[in-house]
CSV table of C-alpha atoms in Angstrom, one decimal:
chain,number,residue,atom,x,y,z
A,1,UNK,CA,5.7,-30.0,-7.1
A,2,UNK,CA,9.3,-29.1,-8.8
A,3,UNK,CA,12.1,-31.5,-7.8
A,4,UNK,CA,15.0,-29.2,-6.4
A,5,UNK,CA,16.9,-29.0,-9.1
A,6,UNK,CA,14.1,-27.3,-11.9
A,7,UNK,CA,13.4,-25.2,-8.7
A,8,UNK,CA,16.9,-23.9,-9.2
A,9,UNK,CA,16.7,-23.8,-13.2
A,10,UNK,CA,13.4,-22.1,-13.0
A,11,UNK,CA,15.0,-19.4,-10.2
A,12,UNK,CA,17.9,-18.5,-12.4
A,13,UNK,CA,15.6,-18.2,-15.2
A,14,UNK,CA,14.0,-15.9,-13.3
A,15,UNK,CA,16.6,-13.9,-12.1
A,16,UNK,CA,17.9,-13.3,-15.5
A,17,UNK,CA,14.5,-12.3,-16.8
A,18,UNK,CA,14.3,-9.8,-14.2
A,19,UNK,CA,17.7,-8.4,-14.7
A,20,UNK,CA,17.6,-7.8,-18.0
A,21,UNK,CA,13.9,-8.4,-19.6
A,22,UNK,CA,15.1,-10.9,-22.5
A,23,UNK,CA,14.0,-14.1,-23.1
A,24,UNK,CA,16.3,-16.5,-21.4
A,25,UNK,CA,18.0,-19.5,-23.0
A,26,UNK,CA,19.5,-23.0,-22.0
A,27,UNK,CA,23.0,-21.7,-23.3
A,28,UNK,CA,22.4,-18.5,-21.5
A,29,UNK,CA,21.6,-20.2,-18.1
A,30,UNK,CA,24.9,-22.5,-18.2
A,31,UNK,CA,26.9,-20.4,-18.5
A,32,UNK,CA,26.1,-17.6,-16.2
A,33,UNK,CA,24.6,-20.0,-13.8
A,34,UNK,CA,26.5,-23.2,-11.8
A,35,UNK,CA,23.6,-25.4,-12.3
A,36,UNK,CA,25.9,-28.7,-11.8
A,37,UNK,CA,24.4,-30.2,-15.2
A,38,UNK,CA,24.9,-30.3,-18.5
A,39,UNK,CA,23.1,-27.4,-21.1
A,40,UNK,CA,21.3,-30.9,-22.9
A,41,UNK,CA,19.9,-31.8,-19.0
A,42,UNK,CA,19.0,-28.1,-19.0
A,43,UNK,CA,17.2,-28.0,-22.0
A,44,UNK,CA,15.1,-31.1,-21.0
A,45,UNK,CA,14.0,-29.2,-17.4
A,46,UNK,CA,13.3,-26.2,-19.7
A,47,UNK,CA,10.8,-28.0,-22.2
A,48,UNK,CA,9.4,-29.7,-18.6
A,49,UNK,CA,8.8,-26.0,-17.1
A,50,UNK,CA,6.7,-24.9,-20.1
A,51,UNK,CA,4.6,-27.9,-20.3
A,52,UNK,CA,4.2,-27.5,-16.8
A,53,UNK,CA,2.6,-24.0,-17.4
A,54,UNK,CA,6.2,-22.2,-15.2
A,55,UNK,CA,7.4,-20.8,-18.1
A,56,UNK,CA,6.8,-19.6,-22.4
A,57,UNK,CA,8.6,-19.1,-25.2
A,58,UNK,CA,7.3,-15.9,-26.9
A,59,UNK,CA,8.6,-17.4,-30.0
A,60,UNK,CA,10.0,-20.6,-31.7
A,61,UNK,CA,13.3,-19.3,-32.1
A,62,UNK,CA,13.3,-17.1,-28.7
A,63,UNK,CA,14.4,-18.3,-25.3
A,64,UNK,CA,11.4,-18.7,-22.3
A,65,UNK,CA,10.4,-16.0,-20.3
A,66,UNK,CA,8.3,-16.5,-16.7
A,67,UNK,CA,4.8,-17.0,-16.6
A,68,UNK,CA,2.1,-16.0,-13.9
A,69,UNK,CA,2.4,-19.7,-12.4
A,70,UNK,CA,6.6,-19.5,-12.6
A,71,UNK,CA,6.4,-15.8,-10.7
A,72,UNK,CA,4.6,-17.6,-8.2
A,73,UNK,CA,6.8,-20.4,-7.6
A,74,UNK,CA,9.7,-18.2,-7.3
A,75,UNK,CA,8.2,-15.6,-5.4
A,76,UNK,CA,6.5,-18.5,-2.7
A,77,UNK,CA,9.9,-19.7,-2.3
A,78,UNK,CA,10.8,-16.3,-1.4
A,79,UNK,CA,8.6,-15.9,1.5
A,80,UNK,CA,9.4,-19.7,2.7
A,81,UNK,CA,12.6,-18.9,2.9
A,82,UNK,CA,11.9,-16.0,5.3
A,83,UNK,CA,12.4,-12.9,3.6
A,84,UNK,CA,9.3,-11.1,4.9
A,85,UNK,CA,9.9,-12.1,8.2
A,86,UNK,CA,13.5,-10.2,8.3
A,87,UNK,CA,13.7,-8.1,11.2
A,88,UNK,CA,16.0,-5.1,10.1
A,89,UNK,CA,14.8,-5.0,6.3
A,90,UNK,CA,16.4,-1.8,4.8
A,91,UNK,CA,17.6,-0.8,7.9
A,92,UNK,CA,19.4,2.6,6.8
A,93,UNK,CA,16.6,3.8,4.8
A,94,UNK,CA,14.1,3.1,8.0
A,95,UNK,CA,16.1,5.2,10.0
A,96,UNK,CA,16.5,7.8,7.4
A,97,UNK,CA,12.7,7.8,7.5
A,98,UNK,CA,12.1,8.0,11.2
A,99,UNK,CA,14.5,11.1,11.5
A,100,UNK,CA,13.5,12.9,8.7
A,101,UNK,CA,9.4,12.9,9.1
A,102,UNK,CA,7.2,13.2,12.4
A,103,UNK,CA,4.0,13.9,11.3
A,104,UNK,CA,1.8,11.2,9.4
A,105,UNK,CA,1.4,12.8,6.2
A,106,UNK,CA,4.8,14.0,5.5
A,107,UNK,CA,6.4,10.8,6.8
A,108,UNK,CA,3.6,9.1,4.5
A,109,UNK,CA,4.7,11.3,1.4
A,110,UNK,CA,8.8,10.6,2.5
A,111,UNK,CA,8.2,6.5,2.5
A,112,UNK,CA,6.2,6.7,-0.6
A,113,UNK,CA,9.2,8.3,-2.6
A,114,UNK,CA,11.7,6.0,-0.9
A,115,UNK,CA,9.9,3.2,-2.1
A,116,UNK,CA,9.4,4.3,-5.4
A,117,UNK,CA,13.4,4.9,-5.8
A,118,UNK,CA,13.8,1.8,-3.8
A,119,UNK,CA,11.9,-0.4,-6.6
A,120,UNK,CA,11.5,1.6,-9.2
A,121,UNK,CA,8.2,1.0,-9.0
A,122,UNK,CA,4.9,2.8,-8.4
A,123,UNK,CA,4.3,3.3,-4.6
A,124,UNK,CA,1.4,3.7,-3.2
A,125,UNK,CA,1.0,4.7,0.8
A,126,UNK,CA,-3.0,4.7,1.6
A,127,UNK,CA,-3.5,6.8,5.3
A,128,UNK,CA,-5.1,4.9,8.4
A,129,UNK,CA,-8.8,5.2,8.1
A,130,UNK,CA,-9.3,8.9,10.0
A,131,UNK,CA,-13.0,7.6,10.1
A,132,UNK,CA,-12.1,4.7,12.0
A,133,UNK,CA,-9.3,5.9,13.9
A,134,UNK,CA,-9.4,8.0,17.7
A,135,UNK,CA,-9.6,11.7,18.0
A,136,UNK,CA,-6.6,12.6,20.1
A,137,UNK,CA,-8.0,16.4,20.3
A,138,UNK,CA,-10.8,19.2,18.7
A,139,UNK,CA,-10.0,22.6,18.2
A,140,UNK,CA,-12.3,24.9,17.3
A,141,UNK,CA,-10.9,28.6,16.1
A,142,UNK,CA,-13.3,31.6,15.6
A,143,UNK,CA,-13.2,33.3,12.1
A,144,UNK,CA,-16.2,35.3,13.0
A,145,UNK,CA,-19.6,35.0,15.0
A,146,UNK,CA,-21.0,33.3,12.3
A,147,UNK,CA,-17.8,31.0,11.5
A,148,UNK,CA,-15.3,29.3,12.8
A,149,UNK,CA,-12.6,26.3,11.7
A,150,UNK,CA,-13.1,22.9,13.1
A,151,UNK,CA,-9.3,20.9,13.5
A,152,UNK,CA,-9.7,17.5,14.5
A,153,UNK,CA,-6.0,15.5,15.4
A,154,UNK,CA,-6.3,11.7,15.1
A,155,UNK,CA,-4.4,9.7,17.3
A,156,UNK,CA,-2.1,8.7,14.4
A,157,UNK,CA,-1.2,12.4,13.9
A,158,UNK,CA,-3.3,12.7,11.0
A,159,UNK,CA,-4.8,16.3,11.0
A,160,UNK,CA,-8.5,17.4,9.5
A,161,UNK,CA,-9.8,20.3,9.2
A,162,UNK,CA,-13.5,22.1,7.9
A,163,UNK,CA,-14.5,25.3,8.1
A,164,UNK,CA,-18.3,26.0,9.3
A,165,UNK,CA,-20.7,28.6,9.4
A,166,UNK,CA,-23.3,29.2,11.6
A,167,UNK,CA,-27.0,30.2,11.3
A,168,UNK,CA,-26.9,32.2,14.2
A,169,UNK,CA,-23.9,34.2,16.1
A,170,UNK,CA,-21.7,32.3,18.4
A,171,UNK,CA,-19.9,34.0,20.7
A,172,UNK,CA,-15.7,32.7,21.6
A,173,UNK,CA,-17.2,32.0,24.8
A,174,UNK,CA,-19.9,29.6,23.4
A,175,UNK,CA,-17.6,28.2,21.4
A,176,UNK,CA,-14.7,27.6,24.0
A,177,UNK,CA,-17.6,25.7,26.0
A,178,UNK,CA,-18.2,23.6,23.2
A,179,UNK,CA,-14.5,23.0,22.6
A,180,UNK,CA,-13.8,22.0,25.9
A,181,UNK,CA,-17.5,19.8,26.0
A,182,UNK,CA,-15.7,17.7,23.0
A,183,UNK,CA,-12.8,17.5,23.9
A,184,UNK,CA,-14.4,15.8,27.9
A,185,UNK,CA,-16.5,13.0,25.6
A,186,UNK,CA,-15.1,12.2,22.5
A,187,UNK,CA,-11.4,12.4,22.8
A,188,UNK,CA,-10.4,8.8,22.8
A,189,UNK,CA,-13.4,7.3,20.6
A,190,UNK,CA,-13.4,7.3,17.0
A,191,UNK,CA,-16.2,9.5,14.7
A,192,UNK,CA,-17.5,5.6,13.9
A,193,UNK,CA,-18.1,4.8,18.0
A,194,UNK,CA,-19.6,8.7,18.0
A,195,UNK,CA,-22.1,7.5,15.4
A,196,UNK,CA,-22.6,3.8,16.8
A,197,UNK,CA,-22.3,4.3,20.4
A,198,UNK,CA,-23.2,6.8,22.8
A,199,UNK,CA,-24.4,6.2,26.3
A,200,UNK,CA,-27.8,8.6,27.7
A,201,UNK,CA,-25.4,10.8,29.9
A,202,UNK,CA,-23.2,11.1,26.7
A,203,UNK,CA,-26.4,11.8,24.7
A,204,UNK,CA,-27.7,14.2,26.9
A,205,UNK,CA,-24.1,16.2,27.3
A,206,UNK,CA,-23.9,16.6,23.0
A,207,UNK,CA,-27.5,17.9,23.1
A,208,UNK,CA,-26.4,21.3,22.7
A,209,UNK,CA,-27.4,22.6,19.0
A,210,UNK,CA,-24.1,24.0,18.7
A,211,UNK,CA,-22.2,20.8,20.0
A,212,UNK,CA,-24.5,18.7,18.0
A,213,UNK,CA,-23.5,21.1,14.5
A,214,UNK,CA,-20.0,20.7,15.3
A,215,UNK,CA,-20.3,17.0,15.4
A,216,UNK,CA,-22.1,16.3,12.7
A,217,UNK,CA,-19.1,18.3,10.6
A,218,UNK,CA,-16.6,16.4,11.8
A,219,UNK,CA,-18.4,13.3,11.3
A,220,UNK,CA,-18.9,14.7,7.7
A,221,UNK,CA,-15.0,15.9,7.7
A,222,UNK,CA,-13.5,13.0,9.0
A,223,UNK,CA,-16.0,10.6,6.1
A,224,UNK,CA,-14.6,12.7,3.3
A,225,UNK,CA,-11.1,12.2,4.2
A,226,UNK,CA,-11.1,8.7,3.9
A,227,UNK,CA,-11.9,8.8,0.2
A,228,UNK,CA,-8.3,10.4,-0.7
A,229,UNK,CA,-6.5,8.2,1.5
A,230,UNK,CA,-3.8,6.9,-1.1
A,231,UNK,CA,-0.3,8.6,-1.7
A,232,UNK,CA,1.2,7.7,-4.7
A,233,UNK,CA,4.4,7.8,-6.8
A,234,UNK,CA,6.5,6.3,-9.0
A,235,UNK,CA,4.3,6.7,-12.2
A,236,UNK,CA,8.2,8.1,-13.8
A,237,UNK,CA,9.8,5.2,-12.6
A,238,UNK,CA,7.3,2.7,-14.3
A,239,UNK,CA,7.5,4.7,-17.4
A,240,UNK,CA,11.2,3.4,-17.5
A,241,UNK,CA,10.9,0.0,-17.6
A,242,UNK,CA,10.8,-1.5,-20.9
A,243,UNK,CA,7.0,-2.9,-20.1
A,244,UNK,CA,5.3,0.6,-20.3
A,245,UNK,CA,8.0,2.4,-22.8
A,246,UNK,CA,4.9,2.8,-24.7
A,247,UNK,CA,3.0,5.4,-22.2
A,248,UNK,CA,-0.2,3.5,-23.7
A,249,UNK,CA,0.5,0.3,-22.1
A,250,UNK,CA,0.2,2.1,-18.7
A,251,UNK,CA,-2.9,3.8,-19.1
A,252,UNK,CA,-5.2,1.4,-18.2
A,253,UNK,CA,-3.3,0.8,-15.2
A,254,UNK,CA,-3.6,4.3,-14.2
A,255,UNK,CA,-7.0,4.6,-15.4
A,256,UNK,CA,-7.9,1.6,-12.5
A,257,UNK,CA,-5.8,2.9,-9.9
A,258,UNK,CA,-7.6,6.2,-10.2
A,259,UNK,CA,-10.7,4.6,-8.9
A,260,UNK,CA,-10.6,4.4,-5.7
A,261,UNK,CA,-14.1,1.6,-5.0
A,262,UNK,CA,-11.0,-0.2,-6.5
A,263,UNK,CA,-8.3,0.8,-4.9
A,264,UNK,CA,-9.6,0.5,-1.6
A,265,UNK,CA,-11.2,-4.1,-2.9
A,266,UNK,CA,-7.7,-4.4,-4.2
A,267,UNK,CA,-6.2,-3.4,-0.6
A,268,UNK,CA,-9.0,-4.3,1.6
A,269,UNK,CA,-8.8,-7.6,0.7
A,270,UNK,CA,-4.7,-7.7,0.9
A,271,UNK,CA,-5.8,-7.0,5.5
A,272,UNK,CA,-8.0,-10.1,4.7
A,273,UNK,CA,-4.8,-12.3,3.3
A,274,UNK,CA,-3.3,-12.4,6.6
A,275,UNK,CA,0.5,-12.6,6.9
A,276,UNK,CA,3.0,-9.6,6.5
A,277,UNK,CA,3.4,-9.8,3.3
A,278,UNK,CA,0.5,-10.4,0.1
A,279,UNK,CA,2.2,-10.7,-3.4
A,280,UNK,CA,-0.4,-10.5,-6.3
A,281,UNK,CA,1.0,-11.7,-9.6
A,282,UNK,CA,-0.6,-10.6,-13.2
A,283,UNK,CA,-3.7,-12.4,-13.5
A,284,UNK,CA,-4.3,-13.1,-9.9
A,285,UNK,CA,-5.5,-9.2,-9.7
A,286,UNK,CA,-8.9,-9.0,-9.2
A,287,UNK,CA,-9.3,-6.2,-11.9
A,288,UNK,CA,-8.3,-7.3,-15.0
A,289,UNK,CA,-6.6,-4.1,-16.3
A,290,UNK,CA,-3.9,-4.9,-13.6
A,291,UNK,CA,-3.4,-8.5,-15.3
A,292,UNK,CA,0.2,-7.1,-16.4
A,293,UNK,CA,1.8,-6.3,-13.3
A,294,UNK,CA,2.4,-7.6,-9.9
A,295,UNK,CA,1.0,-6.0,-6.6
A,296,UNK,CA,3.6,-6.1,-3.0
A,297,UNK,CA,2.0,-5.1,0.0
A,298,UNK,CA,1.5,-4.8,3.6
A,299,UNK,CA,-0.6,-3.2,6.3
A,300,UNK,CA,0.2,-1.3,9.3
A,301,UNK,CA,-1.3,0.2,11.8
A,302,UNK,CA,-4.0,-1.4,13.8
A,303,UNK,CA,-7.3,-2.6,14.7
A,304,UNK,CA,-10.4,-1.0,11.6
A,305,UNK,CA,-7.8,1.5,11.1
A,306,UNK,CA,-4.9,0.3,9.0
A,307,UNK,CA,-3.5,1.7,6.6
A,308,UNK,CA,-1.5,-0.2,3.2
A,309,UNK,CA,1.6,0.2,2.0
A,310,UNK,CA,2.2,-1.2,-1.7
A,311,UNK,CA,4.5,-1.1,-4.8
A,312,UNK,CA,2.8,-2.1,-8.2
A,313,UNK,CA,5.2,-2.8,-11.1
A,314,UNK,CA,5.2,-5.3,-14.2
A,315,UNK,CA,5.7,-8.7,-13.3
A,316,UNK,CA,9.3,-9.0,-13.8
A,317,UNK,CA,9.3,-6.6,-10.7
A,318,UNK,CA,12.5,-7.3,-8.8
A,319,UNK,CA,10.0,-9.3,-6.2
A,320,UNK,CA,12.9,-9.6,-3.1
A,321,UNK,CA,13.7,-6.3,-3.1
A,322,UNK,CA,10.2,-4.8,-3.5
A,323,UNK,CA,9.5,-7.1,-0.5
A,324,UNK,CA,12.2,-6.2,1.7
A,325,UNK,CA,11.1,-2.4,0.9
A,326,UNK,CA,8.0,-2.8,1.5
A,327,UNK,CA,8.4,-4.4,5.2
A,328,UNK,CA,11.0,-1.4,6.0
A,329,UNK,CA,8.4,1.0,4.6
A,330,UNK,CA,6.0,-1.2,7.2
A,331,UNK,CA,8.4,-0.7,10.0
A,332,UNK,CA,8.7,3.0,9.5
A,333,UNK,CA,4.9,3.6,9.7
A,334,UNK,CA,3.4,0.7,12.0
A,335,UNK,CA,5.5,2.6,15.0
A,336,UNK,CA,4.3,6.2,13.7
């Protein structure tokens, strides 16, 4: 446990670090910060931050930079202090938001560039699990008697669609009947309850072959849509700070976020966490290419289909801001 007093040393060490990604000296902290000590007392809470594992020097003749364990202090103290509790985070760019976008998707696409510029970070903005989430309506639209397109609205406003073709013709009367069949029984249940749940009267009403070919595409439709759930942007931004100014040191970052079994631990476990905000610093990460930067996220939504909202940037990540962006970006798409 730091006494009060290395707290604030070890803040303003931070805070420098952040701002301007050098190694930060005792002289350097005196006089930019009004500790209410002398730079020899300084020095001495310094050397007592490293041992305790808070901070490094990346060299003998360099001042310390923040370690894993110091990122975690500061950013703990953070939360404490209640930051991610702050009811109007961002408040102009949440309204900007809310007028700009109705529908899911585009207002998904709008908060994940805000929070990129917000950050300059890497946003990511995963969609609700469509899977898991209710049907709202089914549309089917003839192309032909042998084909038709299959649109299925989520309550959410998330919109999937699948084109089918038919062994046999269907006539726009046939297929009206079926329309207005699925519309009567699953409306309001999700494709998951369709699969788990279905009373004998509910049975018996989808034992049409036609109705029963229809579901199992949407079924199918609404599955496949979940694995390209995640929005994301930023990668520009990242390339800018002084961390990845060699596009090599990114790769592997990329190369993990890309994979989406990953993706979807890393943020499956965040809804897990509890709380409204999870922070993963460096080597906390469970995949160890993402042991360089630092994970902000929250969920939204509700019940098995939440979605994420995250920003992933190097370490020395401004980690208030990127919180109080991330809890407006929240807001915006909890109420969507």
């Amino acid at each position: 446990m730091l006494s009060e007093r290395r707290q604030r040393v070890l803040r303003a060490l931070i805070e420098d670090y952040i701002e301007y990604a050098l190694p930060v000296g005792s002289r350097t902290l005196t006089e930019r910060h009004h500790l209410g000590v002398s730079p020899a007392t300084v020095r001495n809470d310094l050397s007592a931050l490293e041992d305790a594992g808070f901070i490094q020097q990346p060299h003998t003749s360099a001042g310390r930079v923040p370690t894993d364990a110091g990122y975690r202090s500061f950013v703990d103290e953070l939360l404490l202090s209640g930051l991610a509790e702050e009811e109007r985070p961002h408040r102009a760019i949440v309204d900007e938001l809310r007028a700009s976008a109705s529908e899911l998707d585009a207002l998904m696409e709008r908060t994940g560039a805000a929070l990129a510029r917000l950050t300059n970070c890497l946003s990511i903005v995963m969609a609700p699990s469509v899977f898991a989430g209710r049907i709202r309506q089914i549309t089917l639209v003839s192309l032909s008697p042998w084909q038709a397109i299959i649109i299925v609205v989520a309550e959410d406003g998330q919109v999937v669609n699948r084109t089918v073709a038919f062994t046999e013709e269907v006539s726009a009367d046939e297929l009206a009947d079926a329309q207005n069949l699925l519309n009567r029984v699953l409306v309001g249940r999700s494709a998951r309850d369709v699969r788990r749940q279905m009373d004998a009267s509910t049975v018996e009403a989808l034992s049409d072959p036609l109705v029963q070919r229809v579901i199992d595409e949407v079924v199918e439709c609404l599955g496949e849509s979940d694995t390209a759930r995640a929005h994301s942007l930023g990668i520009s931004a990242l390339l800018r700070q002084p961390e990845f100014s060699d596009a090599k040191a990114l790769l592997p970052v990329m190369e993990v976020l890309e994979d989406d079994r990953v993706l979807m631990h890393t943020f499956d476990d965040a809804t897990q966490e509890g709380g409204p905000v999870m922070v993963r610093i460096g080597h906390e990460n469970p995949a160890s290419e993402l042991a360089g930067v630092s994970i902000v996220a929250c969920p939204y939504g509700r019940g098995e289909s939440e979605g994420m909202v995250a920003v992933i940037g190097p370490t020395r990540m401004d980690y208030g801001n990127a919180i109080r962006a991330v809890r407006a970006a929240q807001c915006v798409l909890h109420d969507q």
